[in-house]
CSV table of C-alpha atoms in Angstrom, one decimal:
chain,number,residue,atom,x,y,z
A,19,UNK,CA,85.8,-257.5,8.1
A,20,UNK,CA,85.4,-254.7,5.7
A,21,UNK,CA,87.3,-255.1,2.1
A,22,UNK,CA,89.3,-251.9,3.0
A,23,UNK,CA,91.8,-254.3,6.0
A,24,UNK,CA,94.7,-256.4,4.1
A,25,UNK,CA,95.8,-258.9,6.8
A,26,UNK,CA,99.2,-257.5,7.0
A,27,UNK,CA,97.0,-255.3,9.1
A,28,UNK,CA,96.5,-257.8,11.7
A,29,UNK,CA,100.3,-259.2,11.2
A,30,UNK,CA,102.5,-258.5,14.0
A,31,UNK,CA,105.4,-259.4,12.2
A,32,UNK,CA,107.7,-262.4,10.9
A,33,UNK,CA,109.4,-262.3,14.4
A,34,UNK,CA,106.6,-263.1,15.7
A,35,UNK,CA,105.1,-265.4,14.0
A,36,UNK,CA,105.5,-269.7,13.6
A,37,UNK,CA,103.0,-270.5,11.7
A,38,UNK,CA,99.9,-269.4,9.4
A,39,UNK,CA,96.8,-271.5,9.7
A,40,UNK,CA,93.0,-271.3,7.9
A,41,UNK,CA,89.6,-272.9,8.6
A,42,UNK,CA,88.3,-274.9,5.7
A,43,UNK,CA,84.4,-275.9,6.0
A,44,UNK,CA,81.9,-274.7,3.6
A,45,UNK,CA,84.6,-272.3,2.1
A,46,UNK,CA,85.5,-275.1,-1.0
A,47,UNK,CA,81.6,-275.7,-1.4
A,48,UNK,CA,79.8,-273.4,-4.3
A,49,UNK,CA,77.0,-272.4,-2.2
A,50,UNK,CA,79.2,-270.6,0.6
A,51,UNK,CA,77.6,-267.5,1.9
A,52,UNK,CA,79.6,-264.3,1.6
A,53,UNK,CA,80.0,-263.9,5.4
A,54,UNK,CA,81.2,-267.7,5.6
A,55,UNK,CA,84.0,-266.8,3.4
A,56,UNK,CA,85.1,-268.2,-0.1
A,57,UNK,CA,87.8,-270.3,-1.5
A,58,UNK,CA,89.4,-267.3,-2.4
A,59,UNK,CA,89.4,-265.8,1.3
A,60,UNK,CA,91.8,-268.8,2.3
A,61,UNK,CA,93.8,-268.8,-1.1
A,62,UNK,CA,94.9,-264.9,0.0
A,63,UNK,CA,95.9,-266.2,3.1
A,64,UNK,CA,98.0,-269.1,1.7
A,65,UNK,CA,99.5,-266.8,-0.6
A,66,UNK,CA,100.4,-264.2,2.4
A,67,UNK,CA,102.2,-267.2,4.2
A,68,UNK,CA,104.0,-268.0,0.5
A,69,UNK,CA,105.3,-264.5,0.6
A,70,UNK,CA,106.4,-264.3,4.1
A,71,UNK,CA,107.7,-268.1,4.2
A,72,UNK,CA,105.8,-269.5,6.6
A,73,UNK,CA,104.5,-272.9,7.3
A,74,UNK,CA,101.1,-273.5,6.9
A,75,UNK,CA,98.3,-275.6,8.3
A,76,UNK,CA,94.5,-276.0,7.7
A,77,UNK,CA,93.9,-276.2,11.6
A,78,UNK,CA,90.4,-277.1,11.4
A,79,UNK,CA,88.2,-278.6,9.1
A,80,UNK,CA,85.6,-280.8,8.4
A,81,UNK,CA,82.7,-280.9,5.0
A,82,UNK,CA,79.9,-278.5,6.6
A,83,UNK,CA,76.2,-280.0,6.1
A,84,UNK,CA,78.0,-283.7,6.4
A,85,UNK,CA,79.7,-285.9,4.2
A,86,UNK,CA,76.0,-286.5,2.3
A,87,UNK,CA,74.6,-282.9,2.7
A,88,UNK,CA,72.3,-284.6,5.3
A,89,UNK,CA,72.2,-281.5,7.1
A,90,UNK,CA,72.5,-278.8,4.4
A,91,UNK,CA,70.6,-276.7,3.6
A,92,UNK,CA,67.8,-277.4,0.8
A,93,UNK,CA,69.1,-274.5,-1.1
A,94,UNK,CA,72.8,-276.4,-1.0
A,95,UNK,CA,71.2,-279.5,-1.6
A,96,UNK,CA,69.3,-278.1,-5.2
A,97,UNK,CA,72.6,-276.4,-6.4
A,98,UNK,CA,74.5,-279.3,-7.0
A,99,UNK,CA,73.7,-282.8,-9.2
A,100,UNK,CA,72.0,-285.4,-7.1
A,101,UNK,CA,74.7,-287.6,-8.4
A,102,UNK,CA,77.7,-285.6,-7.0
A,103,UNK,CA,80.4,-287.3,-5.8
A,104,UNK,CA,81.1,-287.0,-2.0
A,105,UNK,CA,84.7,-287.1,-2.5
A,106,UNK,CA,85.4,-284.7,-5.2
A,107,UNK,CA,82.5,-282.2,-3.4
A,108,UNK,CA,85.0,-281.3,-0.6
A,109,UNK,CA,87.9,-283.7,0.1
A,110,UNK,CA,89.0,-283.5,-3.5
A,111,UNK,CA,89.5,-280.0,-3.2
A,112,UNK,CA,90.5,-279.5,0.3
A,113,UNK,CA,93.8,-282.0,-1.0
A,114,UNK,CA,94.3,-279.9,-3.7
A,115,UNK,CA,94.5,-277.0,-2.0
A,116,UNK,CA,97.4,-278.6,-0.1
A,117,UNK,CA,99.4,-279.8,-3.0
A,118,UNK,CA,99.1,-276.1,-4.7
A,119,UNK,CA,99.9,-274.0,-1.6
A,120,UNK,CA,102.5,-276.8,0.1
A,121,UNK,CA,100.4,-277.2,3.6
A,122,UNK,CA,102.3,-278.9,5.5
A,123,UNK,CA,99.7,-279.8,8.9
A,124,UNK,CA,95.9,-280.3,8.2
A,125,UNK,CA,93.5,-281.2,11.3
A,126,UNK,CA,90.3,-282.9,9.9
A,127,UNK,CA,87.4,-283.1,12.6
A,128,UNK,CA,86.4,-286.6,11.9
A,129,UNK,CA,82.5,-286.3,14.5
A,130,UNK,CA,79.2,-287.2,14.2
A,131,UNK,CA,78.0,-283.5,15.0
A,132,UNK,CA,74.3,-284.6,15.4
A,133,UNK,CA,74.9,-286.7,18.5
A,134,UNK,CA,76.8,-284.2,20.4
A,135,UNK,CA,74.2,-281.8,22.5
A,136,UNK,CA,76.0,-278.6,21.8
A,137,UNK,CA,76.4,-278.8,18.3
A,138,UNK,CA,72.8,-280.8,17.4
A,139,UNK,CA,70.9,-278.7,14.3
A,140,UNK,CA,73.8,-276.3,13.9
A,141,UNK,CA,74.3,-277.6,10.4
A,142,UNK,CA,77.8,-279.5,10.5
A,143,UNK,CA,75.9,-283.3,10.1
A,144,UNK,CA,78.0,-286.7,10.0
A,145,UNK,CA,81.6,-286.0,8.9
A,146,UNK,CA,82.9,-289.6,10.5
A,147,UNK,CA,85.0,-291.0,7.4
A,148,UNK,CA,83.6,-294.1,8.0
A,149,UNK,CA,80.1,-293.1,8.1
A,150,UNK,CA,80.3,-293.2,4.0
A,151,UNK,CA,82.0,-296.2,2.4
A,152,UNK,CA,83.2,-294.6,-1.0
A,153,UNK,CA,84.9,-291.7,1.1
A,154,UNK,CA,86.3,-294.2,3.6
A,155,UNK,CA,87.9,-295.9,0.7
A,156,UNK,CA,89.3,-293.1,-1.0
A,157,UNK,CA,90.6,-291.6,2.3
A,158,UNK,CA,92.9,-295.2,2.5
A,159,UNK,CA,93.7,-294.4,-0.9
A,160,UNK,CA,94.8,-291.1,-0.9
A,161,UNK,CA,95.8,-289.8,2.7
A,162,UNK,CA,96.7,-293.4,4.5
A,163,UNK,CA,98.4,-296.1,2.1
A,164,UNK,CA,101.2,-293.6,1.1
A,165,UNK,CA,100.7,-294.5,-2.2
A,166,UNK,CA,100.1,-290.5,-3.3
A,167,UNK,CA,102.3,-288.0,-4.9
A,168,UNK,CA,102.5,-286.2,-1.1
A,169,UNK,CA,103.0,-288.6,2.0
A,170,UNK,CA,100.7,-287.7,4.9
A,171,UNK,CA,102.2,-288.4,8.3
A,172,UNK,CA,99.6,-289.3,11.2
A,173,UNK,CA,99.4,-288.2,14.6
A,174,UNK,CA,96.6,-289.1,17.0
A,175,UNK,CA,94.1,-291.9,15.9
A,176,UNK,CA,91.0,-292.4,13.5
A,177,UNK,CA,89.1,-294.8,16.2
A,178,UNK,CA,86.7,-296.9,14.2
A,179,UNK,CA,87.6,-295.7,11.4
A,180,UNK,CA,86.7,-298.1,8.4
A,181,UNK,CA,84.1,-299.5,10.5
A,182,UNK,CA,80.6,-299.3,11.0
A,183,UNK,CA,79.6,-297.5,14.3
A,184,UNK,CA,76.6,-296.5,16.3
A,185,UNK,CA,77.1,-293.5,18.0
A,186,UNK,CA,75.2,-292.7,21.5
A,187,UNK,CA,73.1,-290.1,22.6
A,188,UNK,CA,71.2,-289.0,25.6
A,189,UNK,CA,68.5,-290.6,24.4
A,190,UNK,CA,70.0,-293.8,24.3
A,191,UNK,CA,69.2,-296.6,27.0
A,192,UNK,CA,73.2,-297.3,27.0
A,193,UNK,CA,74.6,-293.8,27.5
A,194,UNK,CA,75.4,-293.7,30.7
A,195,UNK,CA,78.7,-296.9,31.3
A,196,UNK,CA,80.8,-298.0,33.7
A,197,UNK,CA,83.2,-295.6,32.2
A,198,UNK,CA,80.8,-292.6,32.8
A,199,UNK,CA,80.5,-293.3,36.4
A,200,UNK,CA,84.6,-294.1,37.0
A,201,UNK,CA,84.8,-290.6,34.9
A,202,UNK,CA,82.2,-288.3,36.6
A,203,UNK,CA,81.1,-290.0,40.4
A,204,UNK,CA,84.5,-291.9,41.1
A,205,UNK,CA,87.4,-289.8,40.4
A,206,UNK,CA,85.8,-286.6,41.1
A,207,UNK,CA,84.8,-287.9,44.7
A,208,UNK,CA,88.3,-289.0,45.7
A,209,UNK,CA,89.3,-285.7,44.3
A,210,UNK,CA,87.2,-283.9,46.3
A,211,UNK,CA,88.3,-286.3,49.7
A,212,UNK,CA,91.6,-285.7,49.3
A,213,UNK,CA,91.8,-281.8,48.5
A,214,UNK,CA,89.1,-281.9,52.2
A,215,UNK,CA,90.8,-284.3,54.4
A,216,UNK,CA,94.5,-284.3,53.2
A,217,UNK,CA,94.4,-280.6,54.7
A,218,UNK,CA,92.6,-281.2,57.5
A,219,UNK,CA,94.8,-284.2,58.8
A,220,UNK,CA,97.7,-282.4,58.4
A,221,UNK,CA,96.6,-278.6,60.2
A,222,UNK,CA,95.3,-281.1,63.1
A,223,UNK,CA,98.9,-282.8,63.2
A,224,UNK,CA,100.4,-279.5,63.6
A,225,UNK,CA,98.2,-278.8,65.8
A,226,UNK,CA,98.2,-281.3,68.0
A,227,UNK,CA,102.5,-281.3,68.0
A,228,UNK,CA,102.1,-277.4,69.3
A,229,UNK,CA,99.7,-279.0,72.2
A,230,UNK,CA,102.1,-281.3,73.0
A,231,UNK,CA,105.0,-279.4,73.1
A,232,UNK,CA,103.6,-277.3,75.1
A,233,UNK,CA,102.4,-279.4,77.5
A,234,UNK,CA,106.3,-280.8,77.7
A,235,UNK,CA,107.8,-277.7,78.3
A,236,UNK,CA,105.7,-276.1,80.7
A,237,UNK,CA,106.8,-278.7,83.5
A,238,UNK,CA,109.9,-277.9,83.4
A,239,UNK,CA,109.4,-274.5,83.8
A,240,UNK,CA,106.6,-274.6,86.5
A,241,UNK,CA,109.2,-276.8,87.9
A,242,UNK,CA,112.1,-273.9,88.0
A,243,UNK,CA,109.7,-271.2,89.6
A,244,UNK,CA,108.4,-273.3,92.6
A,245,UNK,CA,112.5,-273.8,93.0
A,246,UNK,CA,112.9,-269.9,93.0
A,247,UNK,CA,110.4,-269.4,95.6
C-alpha cells in the first residue's frame, strides 16, 4: 500500500472492532524485502491497537525459510553468521515483541512446509519445533514450563512435539492408510447413499400411501353410484 494510507484509513471504528491481529514471518528477520514488510510495519500496528485499547494477537506465524534457513534464500543465508543461533534469529524476537506490546493470543504454525503439495518450494521450509533440538528445548523453557516472566496458556495440541518424526509425502510407499481410505472412500460413500436413497425411500412411501388411498376410497364411491342408478 502506498506510504500516503495511515491504517485508521482502513479502521471502521472502535465499535466495530474486537481485536487487532499481525502476521509475523520474515518481518523480524534482517533480510526482509520491502514488499514483505518490516518489523516496523507490525510495531505501527501494535502501537495503533495500544492507542485504541484493543487486544492483540499475532494470528499467524511461523520463521520463513525454516527453523535452519534450509529453504532461504542464499542471499538470506550469506547475510547472517553461520553460527547464528536459531532461537534468538526469530523466536527470540517474535517473544519480545509480545512482552513490549502486551499480545495477548499468538498462533505459531508449527508444519513441515516441504511435504505439503501446495506449499512445496514456496520458501516456508521445516518450522516443526521438534524438527531442531536446541529450539525444542528452549520452546519447553520459555513458552511451556511456566517458568517465564509471562505465562503462556495452551489451546489445541503440539502432536509430536519433542519427538523425532518422519513426515509422509506422496512419494512415500506408506501414504496412503487405513485412515485415508475410512476418510476419503468410506465416509464419503455412505454420504453419498444416504443423501440418494434416504430421498428416494421416502418420495416412494408417499407415493405409494397416495396409491393406496386411493385405491380404498374409490370403492366406496363406485359403490354409491351403481346404488343411484
Amino acid at each position: 500500500a502506498s506510504a500516503k494510507l495511515k491504517l485508521h484509513s482502513f479502521y471502521p471504528g472502535d465499535a466495530y472492532v474486537d481485536w487487532i491481529g499481525v502476521s509475523i514471518f520474515q518481518q523480524v528477520l534482517p533480510w526482509s524485502p520491502p514488499w514483505g514488510g518490516q518489523i516496523s510495519d507490525v510495531e505501527n500496528v501494535l502501537k495503533f491497537a495500544q492507542e485504541h485499547n484493543k487486544p492483540t494477537m499475532i494470528a499467524e506465524s511461523t520463521p520463513f525459510g525454516g527453523i535452519e534457513l534450509k529453504q532461504a534464500s542464499d542471499a538470506a543465508k550469506e547475510s547472517i553468521d553461520g553460527t547464528s543461533d536459531h532461537w534468538d534469529r526469530w523466536y527470540g524476537q517474535v517473544i519480545d515483541i509480545i512482552e513490549k506490546y502486551d499480545v495477548s493470543m499468538w498462533c505459531y504454525i508449527n508444519c513441515d512446509w516441504e511435504s505439503q503439495p501446495q506449499w512445496h518450494n514456496v520458501g516456508f521450509g521445516e518450522t516443526r519445533l521438534s524438527s531442531n533440538k536446541e529450539v525444542m528445548a528452549k520452546w519447553h523453557e520459555q513458552v511451556m514450563s511456566g517458568n517465564s516472566e509471562r505465562t503462556f496458556l495452551h489451546l489445541g495440541a503440539l502432536d509430536n512435539c519433542g519427538s523425532t518424526t518422519v513426515s509422509s509425502s506422496l512419494g512415500s510407499d506408506h501414504w496412503f492408510t487405513p485412515d485415508h481410505f475410512l476418510s476419503f472412500i468410506v465416509v464419503p460413500f455412505i454420504v453419498a447413499g444416504a443423501a440418494f436413497f434416504i430421498p428416494y425411500y421416502m418420495l416412494g412411501g408417499i407415493r405409494g400411501r397416495r396409491d393406496r388411498s386411493t385405491k380404498r376410497e374409490r370403492r366406496p364411491l363406485l359403490a354409491d353410484i351403481n346404488e343411484t342408478f
